[in-house]
Amino acid sequence: RALLTLPRSAVPAGQSCVQHLSAGAALGTSAKDIADPKAFLSHSASRQNAIGRSTNSNTVAWAKPALRQDCVICDRHPAHLEPVLSSHLWPGQGQELGGSNNLSLLSLGNAFGGLLGKAGAAVNNAMGHGSDEPALDPVVAYPRGAHRATVVWMHGLGDDGPGAYEGLSDVVEAFPHVKFIFPTAPSRPIQMLLGMSKRGWFDIKAIDFEENKEDREGIETSAGIVHDLFAAENQAGMPFHKLFVGGFSQGGAVAMYSGLTFRHNIGGVICCSSYVPMQDTVQDHLGGRRASSVPPIFYGHGKQDMLIPFHYAERSVEFLRQFTNAVTFRDYEGGHTITDLEARHLVDWLEQHLPS
């Protein structure tokens, strides 16, 4: 179920996919209910049926719809996709995504592989390494108007795509012409947490991040997810130099590794409260490249970070500057978090590096 965040303006009354449900009037909910910015989705015990709920309708169960090519939303996706409302948000909380942008939510049930080709299958199948619960399909914030660039954002340990979207919503809202993709990792046992299962891109064996203790297979597999997303975006018409990858904490490590080892030059890499993993492999990839071919990097880290201590950031930046001078390193008063100031600096950096 790939969650899509769409501008409210993209769901005009009378043209919503809601009106095209094969169950028809039996559902008893109009397009206005879904276009309403106060509409939200609640958790369903069954992942086969989602439950839709809004402020101006009773709770109803949704069936799979029949796709109509004259739908303003359907026209944006391949004809074989089957939109359904999502069963995965914050269970019972009635929260909504979108803030001042009044975003509506739709889901493309079990169809992310169709939307992004190989990438969707990679998220749910390639992550079999060490995982005990499958990944959820990504949250996608689609651009309004011209599509200038795409940013793939990787969440931290224990988080998920919806949570990462919410945490980065101010940055997303600052770039209405940029597509943001927020994948969700599978749940896996984490050795550092005595085997407790958390959603994560790779296992963490120790807090010291020594290379001989790194989950190299997990990092490689997760980097492959990013690379597949890049390939899918490029196949859809987006040049590689307009693709960016970023992440927070564990996601920042995956972003750094995937961005620096990708075979094509991308637009940039964003690393927040993290480090450069598998530096021997990164060095092998960057050692023979011209500095101008290494993507620009934004690196932000809290000086009081107790989870990934600040000196790991300093060492990572020193390592990176062997290969490129295009490293923007910012330190912040605070711990393991993205501060408001860091978010503003990130917006400034993206404005500088996004293609016109």
CSV table of C-alpha atoms in Angstrom, one decimal:
chain,number,residue,atom,x,y,z
A,1,ARG,CA,0.0,0.0,0.0
A,2,ALA,CA,2.0,3.0,-1.3
A,3,LEU,CA,0.7,6.1,0.4
A,4,LEU,CA,0.5,9.1,-1.9
A,5,THR,CA,0.2,12.6,-0.6
A,6,LEU,CA,-1.6,14.7,-3.2
A,7,PRO,CA,-2.5,18.4,-3.1
A,8,ARG,CA,-6.1,19.0,-2.4
A,9,SER,CA,-6.3,20.9,-5.7
A,10,ALA,CA,-5.5,17.6,-7.5
A,11,VAL,CA,-8.7,16.0,-6.2
A,12,PRO,CA,-11.5,18.2,-7.6
A,13,ALA,CA,-15.1,17.4,-6.6
A,14,GLY,CA,-16.6,15.1,-9.2
A,15,GLN,CA,-13.4,13.6,-10.4
A,16,SER,CA,-12.1,11.7,-7.4
A,17,CYS,CA,-11.2,8.1,-7.6
A,18,VAL,CA,-13.7,7.7,-4.8
A,19,GLN,CA,-16.5,8.0,-7.3
A,20,HIS,CA,-15.0,5.2,-9.4
A,21,LEU,CA,-15.2,2.5,-6.7
A,22,SER,CA,-16.7,-0.7,-8.1
A,23,ALA,CA,-18.8,-0.9,-4.9
A,24,GLY,CA,-20.4,2.4,-6.0
A,25,ALA,CA,-23.1,4.0,-3.9
A,26,ALA,CA,-23.0,1.2,-1.4
A,27,LEU,CA,-20.0,2.9,0.3
A,28,GLY,CA,-22.1,6.1,0.7
A,29,THR,CA,-19.2,8.5,0.7
A,30,SER,CA,-18.6,11.3,-1.8
A,31,ALA,CA,-15.5,12.8,-3.4
A,32,LYS,CA,-15.9,15.8,-1.1
A,33,ASP,CA,-15.2,13.6,1.9
A,34,ILE,CA,-11.8,12.6,0.6
A,35,ALA,CA,-10.9,16.0,-0.7
A,36,ASP,CA,-11.7,17.5,2.7
A,37,PRO,CA,-8.4,18.4,4.4
A,38,LYS,CA,-9.8,17.2,7.7
A,39,ALA,CA,-10.4,13.7,6.4
A,40,PHE,CA,-8.1,11.1,7.8
A,41,LEU,CA,-7.5,7.4,7.7
A,42,SER,CA,-7.6,5.1,10.7
A,43,HIS,CA,-6.0,1.7,11.3
A,44,SER,CA,-7.8,-1.4,10.1
A,45,ALA,CA,-7.2,-4.7,11.9
A,46,SER,CA,-7.2,-6.4,8.5
A,47,ARG,CA,-4.7,-5.2,5.9
A,48,GLN,CA,-7.0,-6.4,3.1
A,49,ASN,CA,-9.6,-3.8,3.9
A,50,ALA,CA,-8.9,-0.2,4.8
A,51,ILE,CA,-11.2,1.9,6.9
A,52,GLY,CA,-12.0,5.5,5.8
A,53,ARG,CA,-13.2,8.1,8.2
A,54,SER,CA,-13.9,11.8,7.8
A,55,THR,CA,-15.5,14.6,9.7
A,56,ASN,CA,-18.6,14.6,7.5
A,57,SER,CA,-19.3,10.9,6.9
A,58,ASN,CA,-19.7,7.7,8.9
A,59,THR,CA,-16.9,5.2,9.0
A,60,VAL,CA,-17.1,3.0,6.0
A,61,ALA,CA,-15.2,0.0,4.7
A,62,TRP,CA,-13.6,0.4,1.3
A,63,ALA,CA,-13.4,-2.2,-1.4
A,64,LYS,CA,-10.9,-2.3,-4.3
A,65,PRO,CA,-12.0,0.1,-7.0
A,66,ALA,CA,-12.3,-0.3,-10.7
A,67,LEU,CA,-9.9,2.1,-12.4
A,68,ARG,CA,-11.3,4.8,-14.7
A,69,GLN,CA,-9.0,6.5,-17.2
A,70,ASP,CA,-10.9,9.8,-17.0
A,71,CYS,CA,-10.1,10.2,-13.4
A,72,VAL,CA,-7.8,13.1,-12.6
A,73,ILE,CA,-5.8,10.9,-10.3
A,74,CYS,CA,-5.8,7.7,-12.3
A,75,ASP,CA,-4.4,9.5,-15.3
A,76,ARG,CA,-1.2,10.0,-13.3
A,77,HIS,CA,-0.5,6.3,-12.9
A,78,PRO,CA,-0.3,3.1,-15.0
A,79,ALA,CA,-3.7,1.7,-15.8
A,80,HIS,CA,-3.2,-1.6,-13.9
A,81,LEU,CA,-2.9,0.1,-10.5
A,82,GLU,CA,-5.8,-0.2,-8.1
A,83,PRO,CA,-6.1,2.7,-5.7
A,84,VAL,CA,-7.4,1.9,-2.2
A,85,LEU,CA,-7.4,3.8,1.0
A,86,SER,CA,-4.6,2.9,3.3
A,87,SER,CA,-4.9,0.9,6.4
A,88,HIS,CA,-1.6,2.1,7.8
A,89,LEU,CA,-1.3,5.4,9.5
A,90,TRP,CA,-1.3,6.1,13.2
A,91,PRO,CA,-3.8,3.6,14.7
A,92,GLY,CA,-6.7,5.3,16.3
A,93,GLN,CA,-5.1,8.7,16.5
A,94,GLY,CA,-7.1,10.5,13.7
A,95,GLN,CA,-4.0,12.4,12.6
A,96,GLU,CA,-3.7,13.8,9.1
A,97,LEU,CA,-0.8,14.6,6.9
A,98,GLY,CA,-0.4,17.9,5.0
A,99,GLY,CA,-0.5,20.8,7.4
A,100,SER,CA,-1.0,24.1,5.6
A,101,ASN,CA,-0.9,22.4,2.3
A,102,ASN,CA,-4.2,20.6,3.0
A,103,LEU,CA,-2.9,17.3,1.5
A,104,SER,CA,-5.3,14.4,1.0
A,105,LEU,CA,-4.2,10.8,1.2
A,106,LEU,CA,-4.6,8.0,-1.2
A,107,SER,CA,-3.0,4.6,-1.4
A,108,LEU,CA,-2.1,2.3,-4.2
A,109,GLY,CA,-2.7,-1.1,-2.7
A,110,ASN,CA,0.0,-3.6,-3.3
A,111,ALA,CA,1.0,-1.7,-6.4
A,112,PHE,CA,4.2,0.1,-5.7
A,113,GLY,CA,6.0,-2.4,-7.9
A,114,GLY,CA,3.8,-1.3,-10.8
A,115,LEU,CA,4.3,2.4,-10.0
A,116,LEU,CA,8.1,2.4,-9.8
A,117,GLY,CA,8.9,-0.9,-11.5
A,118,LYS,CA,11.7,-2.8,-9.9
A,119,ALA,CA,11.9,-0.4,-6.9
A,120,GLY,CA,8.6,-1.5,-5.3
A,121,ALA,CA,9.5,-5.1,-5.5
A,122,ALA,CA,12.9,-4.3,-4.0
A,123,VAL,CA,11.4,-2.7,-0.9
A,124,ASN,CA,9.2,-5.7,-0.1
A,125,ASN,CA,11.4,-8.5,-1.4
A,126,ALA,CA,15.0,-7.5,-1.3
A,127,MET,CA,14.7,-6.6,2.4
A,128,GLY,CA,14.5,-10.2,3.4
A,129,HIS,CA,17.9,-10.1,5.0
A,130,GLY,CA,17.5,-10.4,8.7
A,131,SER,CA,14.0,-9.0,8.8
A,132,ASP,CA,10.9,-10.4,10.5
A,133,GLU,CA,8.2,-8.1,9.2
A,134,PRO,CA,7.9,-6.8,5.6
A,135,ALA,CA,8.6,-3.2,4.6
A,136,LEU,CA,5.6,-0.9,4.1
A,137,ASP,CA,5.4,0.9,0.8
A,138,PRO,CA,6.7,4.5,0.6
A,139,VAL,CA,4.9,7.7,1.3
A,140,VAL,CA,5.2,9.9,-1.8
A,141,ALA,CA,4.6,13.6,-1.8
A,142,TYR,CA,3.9,14.5,-5.4
A,143,PRO,CA,5.0,17.9,-6.8
A,144,ARG,CA,2.5,20.5,-7.8
A,145,GLY,CA,3.1,21.7,-11.3
A,146,ALA,CA,6.5,21.2,-12.9
A,147,HIS,CA,8.5,18.3,-11.5
A,148,ARG,CA,12.0,19.8,-10.9
A,149,ALA,CA,13.7,17.1,-8.8
A,150,THR,CA,13.1,14.0,-6.6
A,151,VAL,CA,14.4,13.5,-3.0
A,152,VAL,CA,14.5,10.1,-1.5
A,153,TRP,CA,14.5,10.3,2.3
A,154,MET,CA,15.4,7.4,4.6
A,155,HIS,CA,14.1,7.4,8.2
A,156,GLY,CA,15.9,6.5,11.3
A,157,LEU,CA,15.8,3.3,13.4
A,158,GLY,CA,12.3,2.6,14.7
A,159,ASP,CA,10.6,5.2,12.6
A,160,ASP,CA,8.7,4.8,9.3
A,161,GLY,CA,7.8,6.6,6.1
A,162,PRO,CA,4.8,8.5,7.5
A,163,GLY,CA,6.8,9.5,10.6
A,164,ALA,CA,9.7,10.7,8.4
A,165,TYR,CA,7.3,12.7,6.3
A,166,GLU,CA,5.7,14.4,9.3
A,167,GLY,CA,9.1,15.3,10.7
A,168,LEU,CA,10.3,16.8,7.4
A,169,SER,CA,7.0,18.4,6.4
A,170,ASP,CA,8.3,22.0,6.7
A,171,VAL,CA,11.1,21.1,4.2
A,172,VAL,CA,8.6,19.3,1.9
A,173,GLU,CA,6.2,22.3,1.9
A,174,ALA,CA,9.1,24.6,1.0
A,175,PHE,CA,9.5,22.8,-2.4
A,176,PRO,CA,6.1,22.3,-4.1
A,177,HIS,CA,7.8,21.4,-7.4
A,178,VAL,CA,9.9,18.6,-5.8
A,179,LYS,CA,8.8,15.0,-5.4
A,180,PHE,CA,9.7,13.4,-2.0
A,181,ILE,CA,9.7,9.7,-1.5
A,182,PHE,CA,9.8,8.3,2.1
A,183,PRO,CA,10.4,4.5,2.1
A,184,THR,CA,9.7,2.4,5.2
A,185,ALA,CA,12.2,-0.3,6.4
A,186,PRO,CA,11.1,-3.7,7.5
A,187,SER,CA,11.2,-4.7,11.2
A,188,ARG,CA,14.3,-6.7,12.1
A,189,PRO,CA,16.1,-7.8,15.3
A,190,ILE,CA,18.7,-5.2,16.5
A,191,GLN,CA,21.6,-6.8,18.3
A,192,MET,CA,22.5,-3.6,20.2
A,193,LEU,CA,18.9,-3.7,21.6
A,194,LEU,CA,19.3,-7.3,22.8
A,195,GLY,CA,17.5,-8.6,19.7
A,196,MET,CA,14.4,-6.4,20.1
A,197,SER,CA,12.8,-5.9,16.7
A,198,LYS,CA,12.6,-2.4,15.3
A,199,ARG,CA,12.1,-1.0,11.8
A,200,GLY,CA,15.6,-0.5,10.5
A,201,TRP,CA,17.6,-0.5,7.3
A,202,PHE,CA,20.3,-2.7,8.8
A,203,ASP,CA,21.3,-4.3,12.1
A,204,ILE,CA,23.4,-2.4,14.6
A,205,LYS,CA,25.8,-4.6,16.5
A,206,ALA,CA,27.5,-2.0,18.7
A,207,ILE,CA,27.4,1.8,19.2
A,208,ASP,CA,31.1,2.2,18.2
A,209,PHE,CA,30.4,1.7,14.5
A,210,GLU,CA,33.6,0.0,13.9
A,211,GLU,CA,33.8,-1.4,10.3
A,212,ASN,CA,34.3,-5.0,11.5
A,213,LYS,CA,31.0,-4.8,13.4
A,214,GLU,CA,28.9,-3.2,10.6
A,215,ASP,CA,26.0,-5.1,9.0
A,216,ARG,CA,27.5,-4.8,5.6
A,217,GLU,CA,24.9,-7.0,3.9
A,218,GLY,CA,22.1,-5.0,5.4
A,219,ILE,CA,23.7,-1.6,4.3
A,220,GLU,CA,24.3,-2.9,0.8
A,221,THR,CA,20.7,-4.2,0.5
A,222,SER,CA,19.2,-0.9,1.7
A,223,ALA,CA,21.4,1.1,-0.6
A,224,GLY,CA,20.1,-1.1,-3.4
A,225,ILE,CA,16.6,0.1,-2.5
A,226,VAL,CA,17.7,3.7,-3.1
A,227,HIS,CA,19.5,2.8,-6.3
A,228,ASP,CA,16.4,1.1,-7.6
A,229,LEU,CA,14.3,4.2,-6.7
A,230,PHE,CA,16.8,6.3,-8.6
A,231,ALA,CA,16.6,4.0,-11.6
A,232,ALA,CA,12.8,4.1,-11.6
A,233,GLU,CA,12.7,7.9,-11.4
A,234,ASN,CA,15.2,8.1,-14.3
A,235,GLN,CA,13.1,5.6,-16.3
A,236,ALA,CA,10.1,7.9,-15.7
A,237,GLY,CA,12.1,10.8,-17.2
A,238,MET,CA,14.0,12.4,-14.3
A,239,PRO,CA,17.7,13.0,-15.1
A,240,PHE,CA,20.1,11.5,-12.5
A,241,HIS,CA,21.5,14.9,-11.7
A,242,LYS,CA,18.1,15.9,-10.4
A,243,LEU,CA,17.9,13.1,-7.9
A,244,PHE,CA,18.8,13.6,-4.2
A,245,VAL,CA,19.0,11.2,-1.3
A,246,GLY,CA,18.9,12.1,2.4
A,247,GLY,CA,18.2,10.6,5.8
A,248,PHE,CA,18.3,10.9,9.5
A,249,SER,CA,20.4,8.8,11.9
A,250,GLN,CA,20.5,5.2,10.5
A,251,GLY,CA,18.8,6.5,7.4
A,252,GLY,CA,21.5,9.1,7.0
A,253,ALA,CA,24.1,6.4,6.9
A,254,VAL,CA,22.2,4.6,4.1
A,255,ALA,CA,21.7,7.9,2.3
A,256,MET,CA,25.4,8.6,2.5
A,257,TYR,CA,26.5,5.2,1.3
A,258,SER,CA,23.9,4.9,-1.5
A,259,GLY,CA,24.5,8.4,-2.8
A,260,LEU,CA,28.3,8.0,-2.9
A,261,THR,CA,28.3,4.5,-4.4
A,262,PHE,CA,25.7,5.1,-7.1
A,263,ARG,CA,27.1,4.6,-10.6
A,264,HIS,CA,25.7,7.9,-11.9
A,265,ASN,CA,26.2,11.5,-10.7
A,266,ILE,CA,23.3,12.6,-8.6
A,267,GLY,CA,22.2,16.0,-7.4
A,268,GLY,CA,23.3,15.7,-3.8
A,269,VAL,CA,23.4,13.8,-0.5
A,270,ILE,CA,21.9,14.9,2.8
A,271,CYS,CA,23.1,13.4,6.1
A,272,CYS,CA,21.6,14.4,9.4
A,273,SER,CA,22.9,13.0,12.8
A,274,SER,CA,24.7,10.1,11.2
A,275,TYR,CA,28.1,9.0,9.8
A,276,VAL,CA,29.7,7.5,6.7
A,277,PRO,CA,29.4,3.7,6.9
A,278,MET,CA,31.7,1.1,5.2
A,279,GLN,CA,34.3,3.7,4.4
A,280,ASP,CA,36.6,1.2,2.8
A,281,THR,CA,34.0,0.5,0.1
A,282,VAL,CA,33.1,4.2,-0.3
A,283,GLN,CA,36.8,4.9,-0.7
A,284,ASP,CA,37.0,2.3,-3.5
A,285,HIS,CA,34.1,4.0,-5.3
A,286,LEU,CA,35.4,7.6,-4.9
A,287,GLY,CA,39.1,7.0,-5.1
A,288,GLY,CA,39.3,7.1,-8.9
A,289,ARG,CA,36.6,9.8,-9.4
A,290,ARG,CA,37.2,13.5,-10.1
A,291,ALA,CA,36.1,15.8,-7.2
A,292,SER,CA,33.6,17.4,-9.5
A,293,SER,CA,31.9,14.1,-10.0
A,294,VAL,CA,31.3,13.5,-6.3
A,295,PRO,CA,27.8,14.8,-5.4
A,296,PRO,CA,27.6,17.9,-3.1
A,297,ILE,CA,26.9,16.9,0.6
A,298,PHE,CA,24.9,18.6,3.4
A,299,TYR,CA,26.0,17.2,6.8
A,300,GLY,CA,24.3,18.3,10.0
A,301,HIS,CA,25.0,17.0,13.5
A,302,GLY,CA,24.1,18.0,17.1
A,303,LYS,CA,27.1,18.7,19.3
A,304,GLN,CA,25.4,17.0,22.3
A,305,ASP,CA,24.3,13.9,20.3
A,306,MET,CA,24.5,10.9,22.7
A,307,LEU,CA,23.5,8.2,20.2
A,308,ILE,CA,25.9,9.0,17.4
A,309,PRO,CA,28.5,11.2,19.1
A,310,PHE,CA,29.7,14.3,17.4
A,311,HIS,CA,33.2,13.1,16.8
A,312,TYR,CA,31.8,10.5,14.4
A,313,ALA,CA,30.5,13.4,12.3
A,314,GLU,CA,33.9,15.1,12.5
A,315,ARG,CA,35.7,12.0,11.4
A,316,SER,CA,33.2,11.4,8.6
A,317,VAL,CA,33.6,14.9,7.3
A,318,GLU,CA,37.4,14.6,7.4
A,319,PHE,CA,37.1,11.4,5.4
A,320,LEU,CA,34.8,13.0,2.8
A,321,ARG,CA,37.0,16.0,2.3
A,322,GLN,CA,39.7,13.7,0.9
A,323,PHE,CA,37.5,13.4,-2.2
A,324,THR,CA,35.6,16.6,-2.5
A,325,ASN,CA,35.4,20.2,-1.1
A,326,ALA,CA,31.6,20.3,-1.7
A,327,VAL,CA,30.8,19.3,1.9
A,328,THR,CA,28.6,21.7,3.8
A,329,PHE,CA,29.1,20.8,7.5
A,330,ARG,CA,26.9,22.4,10.1
A,331,ASP,CA,27.0,21.7,13.8
A,332,TYR,CA,24.1,22.5,16.2
A,333,GLU,CA,23.4,23.0,19.8
A,334,GLY,CA,21.3,19.9,20.7
A,335,GLY,CA,21.2,16.1,20.6
A,336,HIS,CA,20.0,13.4,18.3
A,337,THR,CA,17.5,15.4,16.3
A,338,ILE,CA,16.9,17.8,13.4
A,339,THR,CA,16.5,21.2,14.9
A,340,ASP,CA,14.5,24.0,13.4
A,341,LEU,CA,17.7,25.8,12.5
A,342,GLU,CA,19.0,22.7,10.7
A,343,ALA,CA,15.8,22.4,8.8
A,344,ARG,CA,16.2,26.0,7.6
A,345,HIS,CA,19.8,25.4,6.6
A,346,LEU,CA,18.7,22.3,4.7
A,347,VAL,CA,16.1,24.3,2.8
A,348,ASP,CA,18.8,26.9,2.0
A,349,TRP,CA,21.1,24.1,0.8
A,350,LEU,CA,18.5,22.5,-1.4
A,351,GLU,CA,17.6,25.9,-2.9
A,352,GLN,CA,21.2,26.3,-3.8
A,353,HIS,CA,21.6,22.9,-5.4
A,354,LEU,CA,18.2,22.1,-6.9
A,355,PRO,CA,18.3,22.6,-10.7
A,356,SER,CA,16.3,25.5,-12.1
